[in-house]
């Protein structure tokens, strides 16, 4: 949503970014990191198109590494760990100062769509000719306000009829607020609207691991991984220079799962949310599989790496990368404490899964416009992707094309031989 709004404004359109809470703009819902294998390429391309992500992670990054450094440059992947608060604050500052962009706090519950009457000759003719059967003209917020527009970009993330799960307990929500037990409400009205427009909807799920207290971890028993120095910036604007937190770089550590960890996972299968334990249908992302999925798919593996990544310079919160699985809290604690260095670990927030609606992306044009609803563009997890970097890249394409369509100009089309964004 951030990249879509900025790209639309940058393309010459008067733009408004509508969000449930302005203070959570730039919130990193899961791992506070940017880049990695494949993903770092996307961030660099977003930056080359004058996007925000590269500049913001250079402001907020506290641990930088080039992955696959021993291999060729085509498969190397820059990655940076971020300070959550610094990243959120830097992104918000960028958007607040962005020319042609206004921030508006509200929950979007419906779309304004001009469409021919159902069963009319106009609707039948449009459908037969493969033309759009409606046109998006704005949005309606929860308080009934109507914001009119020539084009609309939806970047709902995991909020579209979202449900969070911890064990077999569930409640409607798009995500938990980062450092509290509060949740942000799902977008249910908008999901109903997309269904009414006959867009192909299905369900996906993703998960995030428990957060641990750094004070409860025995780092002396763990293998350290310091940041590379000097850190390599993401943004081409900072090429040859350094990053904002170069004097404050941190060290991450790693531990491993073991036979006891895997035994707890297998024995506790029945306590997972229904779709995870086998009697449901929510599919998860391949890029970051749950611990249960890894143990189930690779029973021959004796251990899996778990990276312990601090969430900020002044934060006690640690992100254990590699053990997302929405077991009940008591099972999560046994899992965590089965690993070396974590025998006395304290969980500050339990792991959870979130299940949400997405739109089958085959209903989109290459511009990311819905083929049957002119002026409606989709980007990010609403079309089945996962990860900040994919969301940023798709948001940029959707936002730019929404603005160009509104201005009657030629679209931005990136081909797969031109850009990794084109492959995406």
XYZ file of N, CA, C and O in Angstrom, residues 4 151-155 199 359-380 382-383 385 390-402 405 411-414 421-424:
216
model
N 2.315 1.572 -3.496
C 1.264 1.877 -4.462
C 0.882 3.351 -4.390
O 0.751 4.033 -5.416
N -9.583 5.754 -10.131
C -9.018 4.407 -10.021
C -8.825 4.080 -8.550
O -8.602 4.967 -7.723
N -8.902 2.779 -8.223
C -8.771 2.301 -6.846
C -7.769 1.142 -6.823
O -7.840 0.241 -7.665
N -6.840 1.183 -5.868
C -5.898 0.079 -5.665
C -6.178 -0.541 -4.295
O -6.163 0.168 -3.288
N -6.423 -1.853 -4.269
C -6.650 -2.558 -3.003
C -5.385 -3.321 -2.619
O -4.871 -4.128 -3.397
N -4.884 -3.048 -1.411
C -3.727 -3.764 -0.879
C -4.060 -4.178 0.554
O -3.513 -3.643 1.511
N -15.472 -11.975 -8.369
C -14.046 -12.244 -8.459
C -13.764 -13.602 -7.822
O -14.379 -13.970 -6.817
N -7.628 -13.157 -3.957
C -8.230 -13.192 -5.282
C -7.278 -13.918 -6.231
O -6.086 -13.594 -6.290
N -7.802 -14.886 -6.972
C -6.988 -15.606 -7.950
C -6.437 -14.597 -8.969
O -7.192 -13.927 -9.675
N -5.092 -14.471 -9.054
C -4.517 -13.423 -9.905
C -4.722 -13.638 -11.399
O -4.420 -12.738 -12.196
N -5.244 -14.793 -11.808
C -5.494 -14.995 -13.237
C -6.628 -14.119 -13.750
O -6.840 -14.028 -14.959
N -7.336 -13.444 -12.835
C -8.399 -12.534 -13.274
C -7.863 -11.122 -13.526
O -8.640 -10.206 -13.806
N -6.531 -10.947 -13.425
C -5.929 -9.626 -13.598
C -5.274 -9.479 -14.971
O -4.826 -10.453 -15.572
N -5.197 -8.238 -15.423
C -4.381 -7.916 -16.588
C -2.929 -7.764 -16.129
O -2.641 -7.731 -14.937
N -2.009 -7.607 -17.054
C -0.598 -7.435 -16.697
C -0.361 -6.139 -15.930
O 0.630 -5.995 -15.225
N -1.274 -5.202 -16.055
C -1.174 -3.946 -15.307
C -1.621 -4.109 -13.860
O -1.535 -3.168 -13.074
N -2.124 -5.296 -13.502
C -2.732 -5.635 -12.207
C -4.122 -5.022 -12.032
O -4.645 -4.928 -10.927
N -4.742 -4.660 -13.148
C -6.138 -4.225 -13.146
C -7.038 -5.443 -13.299
O -6.744 -6.358 -14.077
N -8.125 -5.474 -12.540
C -9.102 -6.556 -12.658
C -9.733 -6.495 -14.045
O -10.210 -5.440 -14.469
N -9.733 -7.614 -14.738
C -10.170 -7.597 -16.140
C -11.649 -7.267 -16.291
O -12.059 -6.725 -17.317
N -12.463 -7.570 -15.267
C -13.903 -7.334 -15.384
C -14.370 -6.059 -14.692
O -15.556 -5.726 -14.761
N -13.457 -5.365 -13.989
C -13.831 -4.123 -13.301
C -12.797 -3.062 -13.648
O -11.701 -3.022 -13.077
N -13.119 -2.215 -14.573
C -12.202 -1.181 -15.023
C -11.867 -0.230 -13.866
O -12.733 0.150 -13.080
N -10.600 0.108 -13.729
C -10.188 1.048 -12.691
C -9.934 0.434 -11.332
O -9.594 1.137 -10.388
N -10.064 -0.897 -11.206
C -9.800 -1.578 -9.928
C -8.512 -2.388 -10.062
O -8.413 -3.291 -10.897
N -7.528 -2.066 -9.229
C -6.225 -2.712 -9.261
C -5.979 -3.413 -7.925
O -6.398 -2.930 -6.876
N -5.266 -4.547 -7.954
C -4.968 -5.322 -6.747
C -3.467 -5.572 -6.655
O -2.794 -5.749 -7.669
N -2.945 -5.615 -5.419
C -1.512 -5.878 -5.242
C -1.239 -6.476 -3.868
O -1.924 -6.159 -2.892
N -0.216 -7.323 -3.792
C 0.229 -7.880 -2.513
C -0.471 -9.178 -2.166
O -0.847 -9.968 -3.034
N -3.344 -9.873 -1.291
C -4.700 -10.050 -1.807
C -4.697 -10.843 -3.102
O -5.714 -11.415 -3.490
N -3.541 -10.936 -3.794
C -3.474 -11.752 -5.012
C -2.537 -12.942 -4.821
O -1.996 -13.490 -5.786
N 0.437 -13.483 -3.041
C 1.875 -13.475 -2.778
C 2.127 -13.423 -1.266
O 1.211 -13.246 -0.468
N 7.687 -8.641 -2.336
C 6.734 -8.874 -3.415
C 5.595 -7.860 -3.341
O 5.145 -7.332 -4.370
N 5.131 -7.588 -2.137
C 4.051 -6.613 -1.970
C 4.486 -5.235 -2.462
O 3.725 -4.537 -3.140
N 5.715 -4.842 -2.125
C 6.218 -3.541 -2.561
C 6.298 -3.463 -4.072
O 5.874 -2.469 -4.692
N 6.838 -4.516 -4.701
C 6.993 -4.522 -6.153
C 5.642 -4.471 -6.858
O 5.440 -3.680 -7.798
N 4.712 -5.299 -6.412
C 3.388 -5.316 -7.032
C 2.630 -4.023 -6.740
O 1.902 -3.510 -7.602
N 2.802 -3.488 -5.535
C 2.152 -2.221 -5.208
C 2.624 -1.105 -6.119
O 1.824 -0.281 -6.588
N 3.916 -1.063 -6.382
C 4.451 -0.035 -7.267
C 3.827 -0.150 -8.655
O 3.397 0.856 -9.245
N 3.760 -1.373 -9.194
C 3.187 -1.574 -10.526
C 1.713 -1.182 -10.547
O 1.251 -0.475 -11.447
N 0.953 -1.628 -9.541
C -0.481 -1.327 -9.499
C -0.730 0.165 -9.315
O -1.589 0.752 -9.990
N 0.018 0.796 -8.403
C -0.174 2.219 -8.162
C 0.169 3.066 -9.369
O -0.568 4.002 -9.734
N 1.289 2.761 -10.016
C 1.681 3.511 -11.205
C 0.646 3.347 -12.311
O 0.250 4.325 -12.958
N 0.188 2.115 -12.518
C -0.772 1.882 -13.603
C -2.145 2.470 -13.295
O -2.860 2.896 -14.213
N -2.536 2.493 -12.025
C -3.795 3.150 -11.669
C -3.729 4.634 -12.013
O -4.676 5.206 -12.591
N -3.647 5.086 -15.881
C -4.973 4.862 -16.458
C -5.883 6.051 -16.201
O -6.636 6.488 -17.082
N 0.356 2.333 -20.141
C 0.654 1.642 -18.880
C 2.141 1.341 -18.708
O 2.923 1.363 -19.664
N 2.514 1.036 -17.465
C 3.845 0.540 -17.133
C 3.794 -0.982 -17.202
O 3.132 -1.621 -16.396
N 4.503 -1.560 -18.164
C 4.529 -3.005 -18.341
C 5.977 -3.471 -18.287
O 6.792 -3.104 -19.143
N 6.312 -4.254 -17.280
C 7.654 -4.802 -17.137
C 7.634 -6.257 -17.587
O 6.917 -7.080 -17.012
N 10.634 -8.137 -11.374
C 9.242 -7.744 -11.149
C 8.365 -8.275 -12.275
O 7.235 -8.698 -12.043
N 8.891 -8.291 -13.489
C 8.144 -8.845 -14.618
C 7.878 -10.329 -14.457
O 6.801 -10.826 -14.808
N 8.826 -11.067 -13.902
C 8.630 -12.496 -13.615
C 7.541 -12.660 -12.562
O 6.653 -13.509 -12.664
N 7.616 -11.822 -11.522
C 6.617 -11.871 -10.452
C 5.227 -11.606 -10.987
O 4.267 -12.288 -10.643
